[in-house]
Amino acid sequence: MKKLNILIVEDSMITVKKMKKMIEDMGHTVVGYANCGEEAIGAFMNLKPDIITMDITLPGMDGVTCLKEIMERDPKALVIMVTSHGQEQSVVESVEAGAKGYILKPINEDMLKNQIEESYIRYGEDNG
Amino acid sequence: MENKILSERNLTSTDEYTVNLSNAVANRAVDYLLNEAGINLINYNNHETYMVEDIRLDYLTSIIAVEDKMKFTLAFSFEKELIEKIFVEYSKGIEIEKEEVSSYIEETAGDMINVVMGNVLKGFSEKGKFIHISVPIIVNEAKSIYKYKNSKFFKNKIKTEWGLLIIYCITPGEKAILQMKGKE
């Protein structure tokens, strides 16, 4: 597995730190994080990560809207939604808008690894 | 086992929904404390939701507003030792600077209510319907709030080896957060 560059979009810094540690333990790199949708779009355009993990509940622009904005700019963007919610409708809309998977909170390292790596293998630049 | 509150009062369908939701939230919170934070309970009586006249916020309280079939506000009020212990467990393995600790304790309380509520709503929401959940807000002082107009307060108490977690579900949801923050 190629070492992936990952952007975390999440408004809780403690969750960012936890996810960063998990991702680095997997051998990948966290190239940046954003704590709101507006910041995430700028970070995506600047950093061009291989994968974005996107929290659904964000202050201001929510994660689903942010996903749509990113997909408009780059239809090949690989975004995985992160939600604590049984917000099935948000997940359905996210997948329809181009999200490649979702992770339920509380985040489990194995689950995160599977989603990141399977999404990249299936939809990443070599296969997408 | 019948809900204690149901045997004592005539409840509207909205009240019944709230009681069932409150019980589910309390059960999931217990599960979270045991499995995510390794915290044992001293006393937790399943299906025991009370309707109360006032709310007493403790050391730190996380609050979210939810709009599903109805609007309501949910609050988790933690005793100091309990939220500090949850934070210690939640932040295991990551480096946190001394000056960051208090804000990360607040985030821990916000993350917990978000995860618990989100997980519970999976079983409560209507298929195909959007659920709106606010980002958590934190009130970090003890204070009392009294009922006003048509609001109703539902309370669950979870006693752990590290202190109390009190869960409040407030209906209707409008204005409850502002009221708790002391803006009205």
PDB file of C-alpha atoms in Angstrom:
ATOM      1  CA  MET A   1       0.000   0.000   0.000  1.00  0.00           C
ATOM      2  CA  LYS A   2       1.296   3.400  -1.031  1.00  0.00           C
ATOM      3  CA  LYS A   3       1.841   5.913   1.768  1.00  0.00           C
ATOM      4  CA  LEU A   4      -1.251   8.135   1.534  1.00  0.00           C
ATOM      5  CA  ASN A   5      -1.594  11.855   2.246  1.00  0.00           C
ATOM      6  CA  ILE A   6      -4.730  12.491   4.251  1.00  0.00           C
ATOM      7  CA  LEU A   7      -6.650  15.649   5.130  1.00  0.00           C
ATOM      8  CA  ILE A   8      -8.819  15.509   8.265  1.00  0.00           C
ATOM      9  CA  VAL A   9     -11.914  17.715   8.388  1.00  0.00           C
ATOM     10  CA  GLU A  10     -13.158  17.722  11.982  1.00  0.00           C
ATOM     11  CA  ASP A  11     -14.094  20.428  14.461  1.00  0.00           C
ATOM     12  CA  SER A  12     -12.977  18.601  17.614  1.00  0.00           C
ATOM     13  CA  MET A  13      -9.206  18.949  18.069  1.00  0.00           C
ATOM     14  CA  ILE A  14      -9.018  15.995  20.412  1.00  0.00           C
ATOM     15  CA  THR A  15     -10.624  13.845  17.708  1.00  0.00           C
ATOM     16  CA  VAL A  16      -8.185  15.269  15.136  1.00  0.00           C
ATOM     17  CA  LYS A  17      -5.285  14.235  17.377  1.00  0.00           C
ATOM     18  CA  LYS A  18      -6.722  10.749  17.903  1.00  0.00           C
ATOM     19  CA  MET A  19      -7.297  10.245  14.178  1.00  0.00           C
ATOM     20  CA  LYS A  20      -3.846  11.633  13.345  1.00  0.00           C
ATOM     21  CA  LYS A  21      -2.203   9.118  15.652  1.00  0.00           C
ATOM     22  CA  MET A  22      -4.218   6.241  14.186  1.00  0.00           C
ATOM     23  CA  ILE A  23      -3.417   7.302  10.615  1.00  0.00           C
ATOM     24  CA  GLU A  24       0.292   7.725  11.348  1.00  0.00           C
ATOM     25  CA  ASP A  25       0.353   4.325  13.062  1.00  0.00           C
ATOM     26  CA  MET A  26      -0.984   2.911   9.769  1.00  0.00           C
ATOM     27  CA  GLY A  27       2.027   4.406   7.992  1.00  0.00           C
ATOM     28  CA  HIS A  28       0.165   7.235   6.240  1.00  0.00           C
ATOM     29  CA  THR A  29       0.637  10.997   6.580  1.00  0.00           C
ATOM     30  CA  VAL A  30      -1.811  13.621   7.815  1.00  0.00           C
ATOM     31  CA  VAL A  31      -1.005  16.570   5.560  1.00  0.00           C
ATOM     32  CA  GLY A  32      -3.381  18.921   7.310  1.00  0.00           C
ATOM     33  CA  TYR A  33      -6.682  19.424   9.066  1.00  0.00           C
ATOM     34  CA  ALA A  34      -9.580  21.827   8.805  1.00  0.00           C
ATOM     35  CA  ASN A  35     -12.164  22.563  11.474  1.00  0.00           C
ATOM     36  CA  CYS A  36     -14.936  23.861   9.208  1.00  0.00           C
ATOM     37  CA  GLY A  37     -16.216  23.358   5.691  1.00  0.00           C
ATOM     38  CA  GLU A  38     -14.929  26.643   4.310  1.00  0.00           C
ATOM     39  CA  GLU A  39     -11.411  25.935   5.565  1.00  0.00           C
ATOM     40  CA  ALA A  40     -11.596  22.391   4.207  1.00  0.00           C
ATOM     41  CA  ILE A  41     -12.172  23.558   0.634  1.00  0.00           C
ATOM     42  CA  GLY A  42      -9.093  25.807   0.781  1.00  0.00           C
ATOM     43  CA  ALA A  43      -6.995  23.069   2.387  1.00  0.00           C
ATOM     44  CA  PHE A  44      -8.124  20.559  -0.243  1.00  0.00           C
ATOM     45  CA  MET A  45      -7.189  22.882  -3.111  1.00  0.00           C
ATOM     46  CA  ASN A  46      -3.794  23.680  -1.582  1.00  0.00           C
ATOM     47  CA  LEU A  47      -2.790  20.273  -0.288  1.00  0.00           C
ATOM     48  CA  LYS A  48      -4.331  17.950  -2.901  1.00  0.00           C
ATOM     49  CA  PRO A  49      -4.570  15.023  -0.454  1.00  0.00           C
ATOM     50  CA  ASP A  50      -5.114  11.430  -1.599  1.00  0.00           C
ATOM     51  CA  ILE A  51      -8.019  11.091   0.836  1.00  0.00           C
ATOM     52  CA  ILE A  52     -10.197  13.407   2.932  1.00  0.00           C
ATOM     53  CA  THR A  53     -12.001  12.280   6.070  1.00  0.00           C
ATOM     54  CA  MET A  54     -15.024  14.569   6.472  1.00  0.00           C
ATOM     55  CA  ASP A  55     -17.073  14.965   9.646  1.00  0.00           C
ATOM     56  CA  ILE A  56     -20.763  15.489   8.806  1.00  0.00           C
ATOM     57  CA  THR A  57     -21.562  17.847  11.680  1.00  0.00           C
ATOM     58  CA  LEU A  58     -19.413  20.957  11.327  1.00  0.00           C
ATOM     59  CA  PRO A  59     -19.923  24.547  12.379  1.00  0.00           C
ATOM     60  CA  GLY A  60     -21.076  26.713   9.467  1.00  0.00           C
ATOM     61  CA  MET A  61     -21.020  24.736   6.237  1.00  0.00           C
ATOM     62  CA  ASP A  62     -21.885  21.111   7.091  1.00  0.00           C
ATOM     63  CA  GLY A  63     -19.853  18.152   5.868  1.00  0.00           C
ATOM     64  CA  VAL A  64     -22.321  17.098   3.168  1.00  0.00           C
ATOM     65  CA  THR A  65     -22.344  20.570   1.594  1.00  0.00           C
ATOM     66  CA  CYS A  66     -18.558  20.729   1.840  1.00  0.00           C
ATOM     67  CA  LEU A  67     -18.298  17.344   0.123  1.00  0.00           C
ATOM     68  CA  LYS A  68     -20.451  18.637  -2.756  1.00  0.00           C
ATOM     69  CA  GLU A  69     -18.284  21.755  -3.095  1.00  0.00           C
ATOM     70  CA  ILE A  70     -15.141  19.638  -3.230  1.00  0.00           C
ATOM     71  CA  MET A  71     -16.626  17.202  -5.764  1.00  0.00           C
ATOM     72  CA  GLU A  72     -17.539  20.147  -7.990  1.00  0.00           C
ATOM     73  CA  ARG A  73     -13.922  21.263  -7.958  1.00  0.00           C
ATOM     74  CA  ASP A  74     -12.498  17.772  -8.394  1.00  0.00           C
ATOM     75  CA  PRO A  75     -14.885  14.914  -9.267  1.00  0.00           C
ATOM     76  CA  LYS A  76     -12.077  12.426  -8.566  1.00  0.00           C
ATOM     77  CA  ALA A  77     -11.668  13.572  -4.940  1.00  0.00           C
ATOM     78  CA  LEU A  78     -11.726  10.666  -2.538  1.00  0.00           C
ATOM     79  CA  VAL A  79     -13.824  11.603   0.476  1.00  0.00           C
ATOM     80  CA  ILE A  80     -14.817   9.381   3.401  1.00  0.00           C
ATOM     81  CA  MET A  81     -17.575  10.706   5.649  1.00  0.00           C
ATOM     82  CA  VAL A  82     -17.253  10.462   9.440  1.00  0.00           C
ATOM     83  CA  THR A  83     -20.386  10.580  11.540  1.00  0.00           C
ATOM     84  CA  SER A  84     -21.591   9.598  14.956  1.00  0.00           C
ATOM     85  CA  HIS A  85     -25.082   9.698  13.702  1.00  0.00           C
ATOM     86  CA  GLY A  86     -27.676   7.352  12.570  1.00  0.00           C
ATOM     87  CA  GLN A  87     -28.154  10.107  10.039  1.00  0.00           C
ATOM     88  CA  GLU A  88     -28.858   7.650   7.311  1.00  0.00           C
ATOM     89  CA  GLN A  89     -30.229  10.313   5.029  1.00  0.00           C
ATOM     90  CA  SER A  90     -27.029  12.359   5.285  1.00  0.00           C
ATOM     91  CA  VAL A  91     -24.953   9.284   4.492  1.00  0.00           C
ATOM     92  CA  VAL A  92     -27.205   8.414   1.531  1.00  0.00           C
ATOM     93  CA  GLU A  93     -26.919  11.960   0.198  1.00  0.00           C
ATOM     94  CA  SER A  94     -23.142  11.914   0.730  1.00  0.00           C
ATOM     95  CA  VAL A  95     -22.738   8.689  -1.243  1.00  0.00           C
ATOM     96  CA  GLU A  96     -24.954  10.069  -4.013  1.00  0.00           C
ATOM     97  CA  ALA A  97     -22.769  13.180  -4.053  1.00  0.00           C
ATOM     98  CA  GLY A  98     -19.630  11.109  -4.480  1.00  0.00           C
ATOM     99  CA  ALA A  99     -18.398  10.063  -1.008  1.00  0.00           C
ATOM    100  CA  LYS A 100     -16.566   6.761  -1.218  1.00  0.00           C
ATOM    101  CA  GLY A 101     -17.427   5.464   2.219  1.00  0.00           C
ATOM    102  CA  TYR A 102     -18.310   6.365   5.778  1.00  0.00           C
ATOM    103  CA  ILE A 103     -17.076   5.683   9.296  1.00  0.00           C
ATOM    104  CA  LEU A 104     -19.227   5.703  12.403  1.00  0.00           C
ATOM    105  CA  LYS A 105     -18.026   7.310  15.641  1.00  0.00           C
ATOM    106  CA  PRO A 106     -16.612   6.324  18.068  1.00  0.00           C
ATOM    107  CA  ILE A 107     -13.780   5.752  15.634  1.00  0.00           C
ATOM    108  CA  ASN A 108     -12.091   2.424  15.760  1.00  0.00           C
ATOM    109  CA  GLU A 109      -8.582   2.123  14.297  1.00  0.00           C
ATOM    110  CA  ASP A 110      -9.309  -1.044  12.307  1.00  0.00           C
ATOM    111  CA  MET A 111     -12.465   0.447  10.845  1.00  0.00           C
ATOM    112  CA  LEU A 112     -10.626   3.629   9.868  1.00  0.00           C
ATOM    113  CA  LYS A 113      -7.773   1.668   8.268  1.00  0.00           C
ATOM    114  CA  ASN A 114     -10.184  -0.517   6.298  1.00  0.00           C
ATOM    115  CA  GLN A 115     -12.159   2.433   4.973  1.00  0.00           C
ATOM    116  CA  ILE A 116      -9.080   4.446   4.009  1.00  0.00           C
ATOM    117  CA  GLU A 117      -7.178   1.643   2.362  1.00  0.00           C
ATOM    118  CA  GLU A 118     -10.135  -0.087   0.694  1.00  0.00           C
ATOM    119  CA  SER A 119     -11.383   3.224  -0.681  1.00  0.00           C
ATOM    120  CA  TYR A 120      -7.979   4.017  -2.094  1.00  0.00           C
ATOM    121  CA  ILE A 121      -7.540   0.567  -3.620  1.00  0.00           C
ATOM    122  CA  ARG A 122     -10.992   0.736  -5.192  1.00  0.00           C
ATOM    123  CA  TYR A 123     -11.210   4.379  -6.221  1.00  0.00           C
ATOM    124  CA  GLY A 124      -7.681   5.800  -5.934  1.00  0.00           C
ATOM    125  CA  GLU A 125      -5.727   7.346  -8.775  1.00  0.00           C
ATOM    126  CA  ASP A 126      -4.548   4.016 -10.158  1.00  0.00           C
ATOM    127  CA  ASN A 127      -8.015   2.466 -10.269  1.00  0.00           C
ATOM    128  CA  GLY A 128     -10.573   5.230 -10.164  1.00  0.00           C
TER     129      GLY A 128
ATOM    130  CA  MET B   1     -40.126  -3.107  33.224  1.00  0.00           C
ATOM    131  CA  GLU B   2     -42.525  -0.215  32.933  1.00  0.00           C
ATOM    132  CA  ASN B   3     -41.118   3.274  32.875  1.00  0.00           C
ATOM    133  CA  LYS B   4     -41.539   4.746  36.324  1.00  0.00           C
ATOM    134  CA  ILE B   5     -42.744   7.998  34.880  1.00  0.00           C
ATOM    135  CA  LEU B   6     -45.360   6.260  32.756  1.00  0.00           C
ATOM    136  CA  SER B   7     -46.919   4.629  35.766  1.00  0.00           C
ATOM    137  CA  GLU B   8     -47.207   7.933  37.606  1.00  0.00           C
ATOM    138  CA  ARG B   9     -48.559  10.391  35.093  1.00  0.00           C
ATOM    139  CA  ASN B  10     -50.688  10.637  32.023  1.00  0.00           C
ATOM    140  CA  LEU B  11     -48.228  11.290  29.277  1.00  0.00           C
ATOM    141  CA  THR B  12     -48.809  12.738  25.863  1.00  0.00           C
ATOM    142  CA  SER B  13     -47.403  10.862  22.879  1.00  0.00           C
ATOM    143  CA  THR B  14     -44.633  13.475  22.757  1.00  0.00           C
ATOM    144  CA  ASP B  15     -43.789  12.783  26.391  1.00  0.00           C
ATOM    145  CA  GLU B  16     -43.707   9.052  25.742  1.00  0.00           C
ATOM    146  CA  TYR B  17     -41.366   9.583  22.815  1.00  0.00           C
ATOM    147  CA  THR B  18     -39.130  11.742  25.021  1.00  0.00           C
ATOM    148  CA  VAL B  19     -39.103   9.215  27.863  1.00  0.00           C
ATOM    149  CA  ASN B  20     -38.192   6.406  25.483  1.00  0.00           C
ATOM    150  CA  LEU B  21     -35.511   8.558  23.902  1.00  0.00           C
ATOM    151  CA  SER B  22     -34.135   9.581  27.313  1.00  0.00           C
ATOM    152  CA  ASN B  23     -33.936   5.943  28.376  1.00  0.00           C
ATOM    153  CA  ALA B  24     -32.158   5.005  25.174  1.00  0.00           C
ATOM    154  CA  VAL B  25     -29.689   7.878  25.580  1.00  0.00           C
ATOM    155  CA  ALA B  26     -29.004   6.873  29.192  1.00  0.00           C
ATOM    156  CA  ASN B  27     -28.477   3.237  28.201  1.00  0.00           C
ATOM    157  CA  ARG B  28     -26.050   4.216  25.442  1.00  0.00           C
ATOM    158  CA  ALA B  29     -24.258   6.619  27.798  1.00  0.00           C
ATOM    159  CA  VAL B  30     -23.800   3.781  30.288  1.00  0.00           C
ATOM    160  CA  ASP B  31     -22.450   1.598  27.497  1.00  0.00           C
ATOM    161  CA  TYR B  32     -20.058   4.400  26.463  1.00  0.00           C
ATOM    162  CA  LEU B  33     -18.813   4.887  30.024  1.00  0.00           C
ATOM    163  CA  LEU B  34     -18.206   1.174  30.496  1.00  0.00           C
ATOM    164  CA  ASN B  35     -16.734   0.324  27.119  1.00  0.00           C
ATOM    165  CA  GLU B  36     -15.056   3.504  25.893  1.00  0.00           C
ATOM    166  CA  ALA B  37     -13.886   4.923  29.224  1.00  0.00           C
ATOM    167  CA  GLY B  38     -13.688   1.821  31.442  1.00  0.00           C
ATOM    168  CA  ILE B  39     -15.796   3.496  34.125  1.00  0.00           C
ATOM    169  CA  ASN B  40     -17.874   1.313  36.403  1.00  0.00           C
ATOM    170  CA  LEU B  41     -21.309   2.231  37.663  1.00  0.00           C
ATOM    171  CA  ILE B  42     -22.374   2.413  41.273  1.00  0.00           C
ATOM    172  CA  ASN B  43     -26.038   2.761  40.613  1.00  0.00           C
ATOM    173  CA  TYR B  44     -27.997   2.987  37.438  1.00  0.00           C
ATOM    174  CA  ASN B  45     -31.603   2.051  37.332  1.00  0.00           C
ATOM    175  CA  ASN B  46     -32.616   1.143  33.843  1.00  0.00           C
ATOM    176  CA  HIS B  47     -35.758   2.832  32.482  1.00  0.00           C
ATOM    177  CA  GLU B  48     -35.894   5.409  35.216  1.00  0.00           C
ATOM    178  CA  THR B  49     -36.625   8.767  33.691  1.00  0.00           C
ATOM    179  CA  TYR B  50     -38.087  11.497  35.863  1.00  0.00           C
ATOM    180  CA  MET B  51     -39.926  14.642  34.947  1.00  0.00           C
ATOM    181  CA  VAL B  52     -38.457  17.498  36.982  1.00  0.00           C
ATOM    182  CA  GLU B  53     -39.191  21.173  37.556  1.00  0.00           C
ATOM    183  CA  ASP B  54     -35.659  22.491  37.380  1.00  0.00           C
ATOM    184  CA  ILE B  55     -32.236  21.670  36.045  1.00  0.00           C
ATOM    185  CA  ARG B  56     -29.087  21.870  38.108  1.00  0.00           C
ATOM    186  CA  LEU B  57     -26.053  22.015  35.870  1.00  0.00           C
ATOM    187  CA  ASP B  58     -22.898  20.647  37.400  1.00  0.00           C
ATOM    188  CA  TYR B  59     -19.200  21.379  36.864  1.00  0.00           C
ATOM    189  CA  LEU B  60     -19.355  20.969  33.089  1.00  0.00           C
ATOM    190  CA  THR B  61     -22.305  20.474  30.750  1.00  0.00           C
ATOM    191  CA  SER B  62     -22.392  19.639  27.053  1.00  0.00           C
ATOM    192  CA  ILE B  63     -25.537  20.518  25.153  1.00  0.00           C
ATOM    193  CA  ILE B  64     -26.878  19.770  21.685  1.00  0.00           C
ATOM    194  CA  ALA B  65     -30.093  20.659  19.907  1.00  0.00           C
ATOM    195  CA  VAL B  66     -31.771  17.991  17.806  1.00  0.00           C
ATOM    196  CA  GLU B  67     -34.539  18.263  15.263  1.00  0.00           C
ATOM    197  CA  ASP B  68     -36.010  14.917  14.339  1.00  0.00           C
ATOM    198  CA  LYS B  69     -39.697  14.040  14.707  1.00  0.00           C
ATOM    199  CA  MET B  70     -39.685  16.854  17.235  1.00  0.00           C
ATOM    200  CA  LYS B  71     -37.297  19.495  18.491  1.00  0.00           C
ATOM    201  CA  PHE B  72     -35.512  18.882  21.735  1.00  0.00           C
ATOM    202  CA  THR B  73     -32.383  19.820  23.627  1.00  0.00           C
ATOM    203  CA  LEU B  74     -30.147  17.256  25.265  1.00  0.00           C
ATOM    204  CA  ALA B  75     -27.673  18.039  28.038  1.00  0.00           C
ATOM    205  CA  PHE B  76     -25.030  15.899  29.743  1.00  0.00           C
ATOM    206  CA  SER B  77     -23.985  17.411  33.054  1.00  0.00           C
ATOM    207  CA  PHE B  78     -20.779  15.981  34.544  1.00  0.00           C
ATOM    208  CA  GLU B  79     -19.248  16.144  37.974  1.00  0.00           C
ATOM    209  CA  LYS B  80     -15.621  17.318  37.811  1.00  0.00           C
ATOM    210  CA  GLU B  81     -13.919  14.059  38.686  1.00  0.00           C
ATOM    211  CA  LEU B  82     -16.014  12.098  36.208  1.00  0.00           C
ATOM    212  CA  ILE B  83     -15.340  14.249  33.138  1.00  0.00           C
ATOM    213  CA  GLU B  84     -11.663  14.420  34.048  1.00  0.00           C
ATOM    214  CA  LYS B  85     -11.506  10.637  34.204  1.00  0.00           C
ATOM    215  CA  ILE B  86     -13.338  10.291  30.871  1.00  0.00           C
ATOM    216  CA  PHE B  87     -10.842  12.758  29.359  1.00  0.00           C
ATOM    217  CA  VAL B  88      -7.874  10.765  30.682  1.00  0.00           C
ATOM    218  CA  GLU B  89      -9.219   7.601  29.083  1.00  0.00           C
ATOM    219  CA  TYR B  90     -10.342   9.336  25.873  1.00  0.00           C
ATOM    220  CA  SER B  91      -6.977  10.991  25.313  1.00  0.00           C
ATOM    221  CA  LYS B  92      -4.843   7.922  26.029  1.00  0.00           C
ATOM    222  CA  GLY B  93      -1.977   7.636  23.582  1.00  0.00           C
ATOM    223  CA  ILE B  94      -2.034  11.223  22.348  1.00  0.00           C
ATOM    224  CA  GLU B  95       0.129  14.094  23.495  1.00  0.00           C
ATOM    225  CA  ILE B  96      -1.660  17.034  25.053  1.00  0.00           C
ATOM    226  CA  GLU B  97       0.067  20.129  26.374  1.00  0.00           C
ATOM    227  CA  LYS B  98      -0.744  21.205  29.913  1.00  0.00           C
ATOM    228  CA  GLU B  99      -2.334  24.455  28.728  1.00  0.00           C
ATOM    229  CA  GLU B 100      -4.603  22.542  26.310  1.00  0.00           C
ATOM    230  CA  VAL B 101      -6.114  20.262  28.943  1.00  0.00           C
ATOM    231  CA  SER B 102      -9.120  22.369  29.950  1.00  0.00           C
ATOM    232  CA  SER B 103     -10.271  22.975  26.372  1.00  0.00           C
ATOM    233  CA  TYR B 104      -9.774  19.297  25.530  1.00  0.00           C
ATOM    234  CA  ILE B 105     -11.830  18.279  28.553  1.00  0.00           C
ATOM    235  CA  GLU B 106     -14.615  20.424  27.108  1.00  0.00           C
ATOM    236  CA  GLU B 107     -14.187  18.763  23.716  1.00  0.00           C
ATOM    237  CA  THR B 108     -14.352  15.360  25.380  1.00  0.00           C
ATOM    238  CA  ALA B 109     -17.747  16.277  26.847  1.00  0.00           C
ATOM    239  CA  GLY B 110     -18.877  17.553  23.442  1.00  0.00           C
ATOM    240  CA  ASP B 111     -17.691  14.437  21.642  1.00  0.00           C
ATOM    241  CA  MET B 112     -19.395  12.152  24.129  1.00  0.00           C
ATOM    242  CA  ILE B 113     -22.837  13.732  23.800  1.00  0.00           C
ATOM    243  CA  ASN B 114     -22.448  13.847  20.030  1.00  0.00           C
ATOM    244  CA  VAL B 115     -21.519  10.180  19.742  1.00  0.00           C
ATOM    245  CA  VAL B 116     -24.133   8.957  22.219  1.00  0.00           C
ATOM    246  CA  MET B 117     -26.963  10.988  20.682  1.00  0.00           C
ATOM    247  CA  GLY B 118     -25.941  10.087  17.166  1.00  0.00           C
ATOM    248  CA  ASN B 119     -25.777   6.394  17.920  1.00  0.00           C
ATOM    249  CA  VAL B 120     -29.175   6.464  19.630  1.00  0.00           C
ATOM    250  CA  LEU B 121     -30.891   8.359  16.834  1.00  0.00           C
ATOM    251  CA  LYS B 122     -30.102   5.540  14.455  1.00  0.00           C
ATOM    252  CA  GLY B 123     -32.876   3.572  16.110  1.00  0.00           C
ATOM    253  CA  PHE B 124     -35.296   6.494  16.502  1.00  0.00           C
ATOM    254  CA  SER B 125     -35.247   8.436  13.271  1.00  0.00           C
ATOM    255  CA  GLU B 126     -37.688   8.001  10.445  1.00  0.00           C
ATOM    256  CA  LYS B 127     -36.252   6.478   7.307  1.00  0.00           C
ATOM    257  CA  GLY B 128     -35.528   9.069   4.655  1.00  0.00           C
ATOM    258  CA  LYS B 129     -35.836  12.005   7.040  1.00  0.00           C
ATOM    259  CA  PHE B 130     -32.969  14.367   7.742  1.00  0.00           C
ATOM    260  CA  ILE B 131     -32.020  14.781  11.382  1.00  0.00           C
ATOM    261  CA  HIS B 132     -30.473  18.097  12.265  1.00  0.00           C
ATOM    262  CA  ILE B 133     -28.009  17.973  15.141  1.00  0.00           C
ATOM    263  CA  SER B 134     -26.224  21.104  16.293  1.00  0.00           C
ATOM    264  CA  VAL B 135     -22.543  21.186  17.114  1.00  0.00           C
ATOM    265  CA  PRO B 136     -22.159  20.781  20.886  1.00  0.00           C
ATOM    266  CA  ILE B 137     -21.893  23.805  23.141  1.00  0.00           C
ATOM    267  CA  ILE B 138     -20.331  23.707  26.587  1.00  0.00           C
ATOM    268  CA  VAL B 139     -21.446  25.389  29.791  1.00  0.00           C
ATOM    269  CA  ASN B 140     -18.676  25.225  32.346  1.00  0.00           C
ATOM    270  CA  GLU B 141     -20.264  26.428  35.517  1.00  0.00           C
ATOM    271  CA  ALA B 142     -22.796  25.163  37.974  1.00  0.00           C
ATOM    272  CA  LYS B 143     -26.170  26.853  37.703  1.00  0.00           C
ATOM    273  CA  SER B 144     -29.877  26.216  38.086  1.00  0.00           C
ATOM    274  CA  ILE B 145     -32.479  26.615  35.386  1.00  0.00           C
ATOM    275  CA  TYR B 146     -36.177  26.635  36.000  1.00  0.00           C
ATOM    276  CA  LYS B 147     -39.050  25.575  33.794  1.00  0.00           C
ATOM    277  CA  TYR B 148     -40.809  28.212  31.809  1.00  0.00           C
ATOM    278  CA  LYS B 149     -43.916  28.279  29.640  1.00  0.00           C
ATOM    279  CA  ASN B 150     -44.566  24.849  28.122  1.00  0.00           C
ATOM    280  CA  SER B 151     -41.102  23.394  28.519  1.00  0.00           C
ATOM    281  CA  LYS B 152     -40.661  19.977  30.104  1.00  0.00           C
ATOM    282  CA  PHE B 153     -37.510  18.618  31.701  1.00  0.00           C
ATOM    283  CA  PHE B 154     -36.755  14.887  31.716  1.00  0.00           C
ATOM    284  CA  LYS B 155     -33.885  13.628  33.828  1.00  0.00           C
ATOM    285  CA  ASN B 156     -31.798  10.457  34.089  1.00  0.00           C
ATOM    286  CA  LYS B 157     -29.120  10.038  36.724  1.00  0.00           C
ATOM    287  CA  ILE B 158     -26.108   7.779  36.283  1.00  0.00           C
ATOM    288  CA  LYS B 159     -23.935   7.285  39.338  1.00  0.00           C
ATOM    289  CA  THR B 160     -20.428   6.056  38.604  1.00  0.00           C
ATOM    290  CA  GLU B 161     -17.365   5.303  40.695  1.00  0.00           C
ATOM    291  CA  TRP B 162     -16.003   8.706  39.519  1.00  0.00           C
ATOM    292  CA  GLY B 163     -19.114  10.782  40.137  1.00  0.00           C
ATOM    293  CA  LEU B 164     -22.455  11.658  38.605  1.00  0.00           C
ATOM    294  CA  LEU B 165     -23.561  12.095  35.042  1.00  0.00           C
ATOM    295  CA  ILE B 166     -27.007  13.653  34.788  1.00  0.00           C
ATOM    296  CA  ILE B 167     -28.774  13.600  31.460  1.00  0.00           C
ATOM    297  CA  TYR B 168     -31.512  16.122  30.710  1.00  0.00           C
ATOM    298  CA  CYS B 169     -33.831  16.040  27.758  1.00  0.00           C
ATOM    299  CA  ILE B 170     -35.763  19.278  27.319  1.00  0.00           C
ATOM    300  CA  THR B 171     -38.823  19.751  25.159  1.00  0.00           C
ATOM    301  CA  PRO B 172     -39.656  21.733  23.179  1.00  0.00           C
ATOM    302  CA  GLY B 173     -36.135  22.527  21.988  1.00  0.00           C
ATOM    303  CA  GLU B 174     -36.576  26.160  21.082  1.00  0.00           C
ATOM    304  CA  LYS B 175     -34.696  28.607  23.238  1.00  0.00           C
ATOM    305  CA  ALA B 176     -33.475  25.974  25.681  1.00  0.00           C
ATOM    306  CA  ILE B 177     -29.830  26.358  24.691  1.00  0.00           C
ATOM    307  CA  LEU B 178     -29.958  30.137  24.913  1.00  0.00           C
ATOM    308  CA  GLN B 179     -31.630  29.821  28.273  1.00  0.00           C
ATOM    309  CA  MET B 180     -28.921  27.492  29.548  1.00  0.00           C
ATOM    310  CA  LYS B 181     -26.223  29.828  28.298  1.00  0.00           C
ATOM    311  CA  GLY B 182     -27.877  32.607  30.208  1.00  0.00           C
ATOM    312  CA  LYS B 183     -28.701  34.738  27.156  1.00  0.00           C
ATOM    313  CA  GLU B 184     -32.369  35.119  28.008  1.00  0.00           C
TER     314      GLU B 184
END
